Amino acid sequence: MYRAMCLLLIGLFTPVAYGDWQLDADASSLSFTSVKNGSVIEAHRFRTLSGSVSVDGKAQFNVSLDSIDTLIPVRDERMQTMLFEIEQYPDATFSAEVPITAVTQLEVGDAMEYLLKGTLSIRRARLEVSVPVSILRAGEGAFHVVSIKPLLVEAGNFGLLKGIEALREIAGLDAITPVVPVSFSLVYREQP
């Protein structure tokens, strides 16, 4: 009887084991807006995303820069080669710690706000950034992370100003704003 009671108490106070979580790329999106000539605003996105969150809350997120989608193929190609230089720097990455225990304890349909802090890496530059997010328990084996405010990415912090200037010149523009707001909606599913 004593042994059974001890096992029951250990079971009650032992955290539930969860598996890794993988990004559902088909259900996720990452977009940004650009401003040219001071007032022309355009929305763009990346088509190829991947990522995971481990059982201990270590998150990795990857954007394939060759998947830029501006709805204008020649502009996509110019951004790939002149701005991102994808032959040398094919990806942008973000790594962070997330409160996975708190997330997994949410009831389905419940959400929490969280200030997501991590490291954004583009080209050779690494920068500590933070963005407020809403984390929704979307199902028994899924959660949904949405930016509450856009993450403002300054091109100069990542060595992208030369590329922006090259794009401005080839397009015959007066200016391209070097700060872009980035928004995301990411769905993660638990792996068995």
mmCIF file of C-alpha atoms in Angstrom:
data_model
loop_
_atom_site.group_PDB
_atom_site.id
_atom_site.type_symbol
_atom_site.label_atom_id
_atom_site.label_comp_id
_atom_site.label_asym_id
_atom_site.label_seq_id
_atom_site.Cartn_x
_atom_site.Cartn_y
_atom_site.Cartn_z
ATOM 1 C CA MET A 1 0.000 0.000 0.000
ATOM 2 C CA TYR A 2 2.813 2.403 0.959
ATOM 3 C CA ARG A 3 4.660 1.688 -2.294
ATOM 4 C CA ALA A 4 1.509 2.225 -4.398
ATOM 5 C CA MET A 5 0.888 5.564 -2.651
ATOM 6 C CA CYS A 6 4.495 6.689 -3.335
ATOM 7 C CA LEU A 7 4.212 5.772 -7.019
ATOM 8 C CA LEU A 8 0.935 7.669 -7.291
ATOM 9 C CA LEU A 9 2.450 10.791 -5.685
ATOM 10 C CA ILE A 10 5.528 10.609 -7.928
ATOM 11 C CA GLY A 11 3.234 10.323 -10.956
ATOM 12 C CA LEU A 12 1.206 13.346 -9.876
ATOM 13 C CA PHE A 13 4.233 15.592 -9.419
ATOM 14 C CA THR A 14 6.368 14.411 -12.314
ATOM 15 C CA PRO A 15 6.088 16.617 -15.407
ATOM 16 C CA VAL A 16 4.333 15.043 -18.362
ATOM 17 C CA ALA A 17 6.821 14.000 -21.023
ATOM 18 C CA TYR A 18 6.392 15.692 -24.375
ATOM 19 C CA GLY A 19 8.165 15.132 -27.663
ATOM 20 C CA ASP A 20 9.833 17.638 -29.931
ATOM 21 C CA TRP A 21 7.668 20.049 -31.874
ATOM 22 C CA GLN A 22 8.143 20.608 -35.626
ATOM 23 C CA LEU A 23 7.060 23.605 -37.655
ATOM 24 C CA ASP A 24 4.115 22.905 -39.949
ATOM 25 C CA ALA A 25 5.456 24.905 -42.907
ATOM 26 C CA ASP A 26 2.226 24.615 -44.903
ATOM 27 C CA ALA A 27 0.247 26.239 -42.086
ATOM 28 C CA SER A 28 2.891 28.881 -41.262
ATOM 29 C CA SER A 29 3.889 32.201 -42.805
ATOM 30 C CA LEU A 30 6.558 34.879 -42.506
ATOM 31 C CA SER A 31 6.099 38.200 -44.277
ATOM 32 C CA PHE A 32 7.625 41.655 -44.386
ATOM 33 C CA THR A 33 6.799 45.006 -45.923
ATOM 34 C CA SER A 34 9.078 47.319 -47.819
ATOM 35 C CA VAL A 35 8.711 51.032 -48.476
ATOM 36 C CA LYS A 36 10.082 52.646 -51.611
ATOM 37 C CA ASN A 37 10.128 56.323 -52.547
ATOM 38 C CA GLY A 38 8.830 57.182 -49.081
ATOM 39 C CA SER A 39 5.228 56.136 -49.632
ATOM 40 C CA VAL A 40 4.897 52.980 -51.781
ATOM 41 C CA ILE A 41 4.350 50.058 -49.412
ATOM 42 C CA GLU A 42 4.592 46.474 -50.664
ATOM 43 C CA ALA A 43 4.063 43.162 -48.867
ATOM 44 C CA HIS A 44 6.359 40.177 -49.438
ATOM 45 C CA ARG A 45 6.796 36.699 -47.993
ATOM 46 C CA PHE A 46 9.104 33.715 -47.837
ATOM 47 C CA ARG A 47 7.733 30.389 -49.065
ATOM 48 C CA THR A 48 10.205 27.957 -47.419
ATOM 49 C CA LEU A 49 10.338 27.848 -43.625
ATOM 50 C CA SER A 50 11.462 25.163 -41.201
ATOM 51 C CA GLY A 51 11.947 24.892 -37.488
ATOM 52 C CA SER A 52 11.559 22.964 -34.288
ATOM 53 C CA VAL A 53 11.189 23.318 -30.539
ATOM 54 C CA SER A 54 12.856 20.684 -28.380
ATOM 55 C CA VAL A 55 11.385 19.158 -25.248
ATOM 56 C CA ASP A 56 13.496 21.549 -23.159
ATOM 57 C CA GLY A 57 12.252 24.653 -25.025
ATOM 58 C CA LYS A 58 15.157 25.298 -27.393
ATOM 59 C CA ALA A 59 13.664 26.769 -30.566
ATOM 60 C CA GLN A 60 15.323 26.938 -33.984
ATOM 61 C CA PHE A 61 13.695 28.658 -36.955
ATOM 62 C CA ASN A 62 15.086 28.800 -40.492
ATOM 63 C CA VAL A 63 14.121 30.885 -43.539
ATOM 64 C CA SER A 64 15.400 29.889 -46.985
ATOM 65 C CA LEU A 65 16.221 33.251 -48.539
ATOM 66 C CA ASP A 66 15.896 31.872 -52.075
ATOM 67 C CA SER A 67 12.177 31.431 -51.377
ATOM 68 C CA ILE A 68 11.500 35.187 -51.398
ATOM 69 C CA ASP A 69 8.141 35.887 -53.024
ATOM 70 C CA THR A 70 7.418 39.500 -54.013
ATOM 71 C CA LEU A 71 4.991 38.506 -56.814
ATOM 72 C CA ILE A 72 7.504 39.892 -59.343
ATOM 73 C CA PRO A 73 9.987 37.182 -60.488
ATOM 74 C CA VAL A 74 12.702 39.594 -61.666
ATOM 75 C CA ARG A 75 12.587 41.384 -58.309
ATOM 76 C CA ASP A 76 12.778 38.028 -56.492
ATOM 77 C CA GLU A 77 15.912 37.175 -58.473
ATOM 78 C CA ARG A 78 17.495 40.566 -57.786
ATOM 79 C CA MET A 79 16.787 40.302 -54.067
ATOM 80 C CA GLN A 80 18.235 36.782 -53.988
ATOM 81 C CA THR A 81 21.469 37.778 -55.712
ATOM 82 C CA MET A 82 21.996 41.476 -54.967
ATOM 83 C CA LEU A 83 20.545 41.770 -51.454
ATOM 84 C CA PHE A 84 20.754 38.364 -49.782
ATOM 85 C CA GLU A 85 23.619 36.921 -51.861
ATOM 86 C CA ILE A 86 22.071 33.466 -51.485
ATOM 87 C CA GLU A 87 25.020 31.624 -53.012
ATOM 88 C CA GLN A 88 27.066 32.599 -49.966
ATOM 89 C CA TYR A 89 24.306 33.171 -47.378
ATOM 90 C CA PRO A 90 21.332 30.914 -48.208
ATOM 91 C CA ASP A 91 19.458 31.178 -44.892
ATOM 92 C CA ALA A 92 18.392 33.457 -42.102
ATOM 93 C CA THR A 93 17.984 31.815 -38.696
ATOM 94 C CA PHE A 94 16.451 32.605 -35.341
ATOM 95 C CA SER A 95 17.145 30.723 -32.110
ATOM 96 C CA ALA A 96 15.451 31.229 -28.766
ATOM 97 C CA GLU A 97 14.256 29.640 -25.555
ATOM 98 C CA VAL A 98 10.490 29.238 -25.256
ATOM 99 C CA PRO A 99 8.435 28.423 -22.145
ATOM 100 C CA ILE A 100 7.515 24.960 -23.419
ATOM 101 C CA THR A 101 6.245 23.742 -20.034
ATOM 102 C CA ALA A 102 3.829 26.679 -19.754
ATOM 103 C CA VAL A 103 2.724 26.175 -23.359
ATOM 104 C CA THR A 104 2.031 22.471 -22.941
ATOM 105 C CA GLN A 105 0.032 23.176 -19.790
ATOM 106 C CA LEU A 106 -2.337 25.523 -21.652
ATOM 107 C CA GLU A 107 -5.818 24.147 -22.259
ATOM 108 C CA VAL A 108 -6.817 23.803 -25.906
ATOM 109 C CA GLY A 109 -8.083 27.211 -27.032
ATOM 110 C CA ASP A 110 -6.208 29.141 -24.342
ATOM 111 C CA ALA A 111 -3.428 31.599 -25.165
ATOM 112 C CA MET A 112 -0.640 33.412 -23.400
ATOM 113 C CA GLU A 113 1.414 36.462 -24.297
ATOM 114 C CA TYR A 114 5.187 36.166 -24.153
ATOM 115 C CA LEU A 115 8.158 38.371 -24.985
ATOM 116 C CA LEU A 116 10.175 36.099 -27.266
ATOM 117 C CA LYS A 117 13.890 36.886 -27.005
ATOM 118 C CA GLY A 118 16.480 35.283 -29.205
ATOM 119 C CA THR A 119 19.287 35.589 -31.725
ATOM 120 C CA LEU A 120 18.599 36.578 -35.324
ATOM 121 C CA SER A 121 21.359 35.614 -37.762
ATOM 122 C CA ILE A 122 21.542 36.990 -41.299
ATOM 123 C CA ARG A 123 24.732 36.711 -43.302
ATOM 124 C CA ARG A 124 27.547 36.731 -40.733
ATOM 125 C CA ALA A 125 25.768 39.084 -38.323
ATOM 126 C CA ARG A 126 24.060 37.906 -35.141
ATOM 127 C CA LEU A 127 21.804 40.241 -33.179
ATOM 128 C CA GLU A 128 19.806 39.779 -29.989
ATOM 129 C CA VAL A 129 16.183 40.728 -30.684
ATOM 130 C CA SER A 130 12.831 40.489 -28.928
ATOM 131 C CA VAL A 131 9.277 40.438 -30.216
ATOM 132 C CA PRO A 132 5.982 40.116 -28.325
ATOM 133 C CA VAL A 133 4.021 37.031 -29.367
ATOM 134 C CA SER A 134 0.759 35.316 -28.613
ATOM 135 C CA ILE A 135 1.021 31.549 -28.109
ATOM 136 C CA LEU A 136 -2.247 29.651 -28.587
ATOM 137 C CA ARG A 137 -2.746 25.999 -27.724
ATOM 138 C CA ALA A 138 -4.389 25.167 -31.049
ATOM 139 C CA GLY A 139 -5.033 21.513 -30.350
ATOM 140 C CA GLU A 140 -3.889 18.561 -28.283
ATOM 141 C CA GLY A 141 -0.731 18.292 -30.370
ATOM 142 C CA ALA A 142 -0.331 21.803 -31.751
ATOM 143 C CA PHE A 143 0.429 25.363 -30.798
ATOM 144 C CA HIS A 144 0.296 28.576 -32.814
ATOM 145 C CA VAL A 145 2.762 31.461 -32.351
ATOM 146 C CA VAL A 146 1.787 34.860 -33.791
ATOM 147 C CA SER A 147 3.703 38.128 -33.601
ATOM 148 C CA ILE A 148 1.689 40.761 -31.738
ATOM 149 C CA LYS A 149 3.870 43.563 -33.100
ATOM 150 C CA PRO A 150 6.211 43.265 -36.077
ATOM 151 C CA LEU A 151 9.890 42.684 -35.503
ATOM 152 C CA LEU A 152 11.728 45.697 -36.966
ATOM 153 C CA VAL A 153 14.806 44.531 -38.868
ATOM 154 C CA GLU A 154 17.373 47.210 -39.668
ATOM 155 C CA ALA A 155 19.312 46.353 -42.830
ATOM 156 C CA GLY A 156 22.456 48.079 -41.568
ATOM 157 C CA ASN A 157 22.724 45.656 -38.652
ATOM 158 C CA PHE A 158 23.117 42.751 -41.075
ATOM 159 C CA GLY A 159 25.336 44.206 -43.808
ATOM 160 C CA LEU A 160 22.440 44.660 -46.240
ATOM 161 C CA LEU A 161 22.744 48.390 -46.995
ATOM 162 C CA LYS A 162 24.986 47.882 -50.030
ATOM 163 C CA GLY A 163 22.440 45.450 -51.479
ATOM 164 C CA ILE A 164 19.573 47.861 -50.840
ATOM 165 C CA GLU A 165 21.474 50.613 -52.614
ATOM 166 C CA ALA A 166 22.124 48.299 -55.591
ATOM 167 C CA LEU A 167 18.407 47.449 -55.765
ATOM 168 C CA ARG A 168 17.489 51.134 -55.557
ATOM 169 C CA GLU A 169 19.814 51.995 -58.438
ATOM 170 C CA ILE A 170 18.762 49.171 -60.758
ATOM 171 C CA ALA A 171 15.064 49.930 -60.167
ATOM 172 C CA GLY A 172 15.583 53.696 -60.642
ATOM 173 C CA LEU A 173 14.069 54.550 -57.264
ATOM 174 C CA ASP A 174 14.684 57.605 -55.124
ATOM 175 C CA ALA A 175 14.853 55.587 -51.912
ATOM 176 C CA ILE A 176 14.205 52.216 -50.260
ATOM 177 C CA THR A 177 13.620 52.382 -46.519
ATOM 178 C CA PRO A 178 16.322 50.298 -44.765
ATOM 179 C CA VAL A 179 14.064 49.157 -41.901
ATOM 180 C CA VAL A 180 11.471 46.454 -42.555
ATOM 181 C CA PRO A 181 8.738 45.188 -40.240
ATOM 182 C CA VAL A 182 8.574 41.380 -40.160
ATOM 183 C CA SER A 183 5.455 39.485 -39.040
ATOM 184 C CA PHE A 184 4.880 35.778 -38.612
ATOM 185 C CA SER A 185 2.268 33.152 -37.901
ATOM 186 C CA LEU A 186 3.837 29.788 -37.015
ATOM 187 C CA VAL A 187 2.161 26.476 -36.264
ATOM 188 C CA TYR A 188 4.095 23.753 -34.431
ATOM 189 C CA ARG A 189 2.965 20.145 -34.117
ATOM 190 C CA GLU A 190 4.141 17.651 -31.541
ATOM 191 C CA GLN A 191 6.124 14.722 -32.894
ATOM 192 C CA PRO A 192 5.390 11.222 -31.585
#
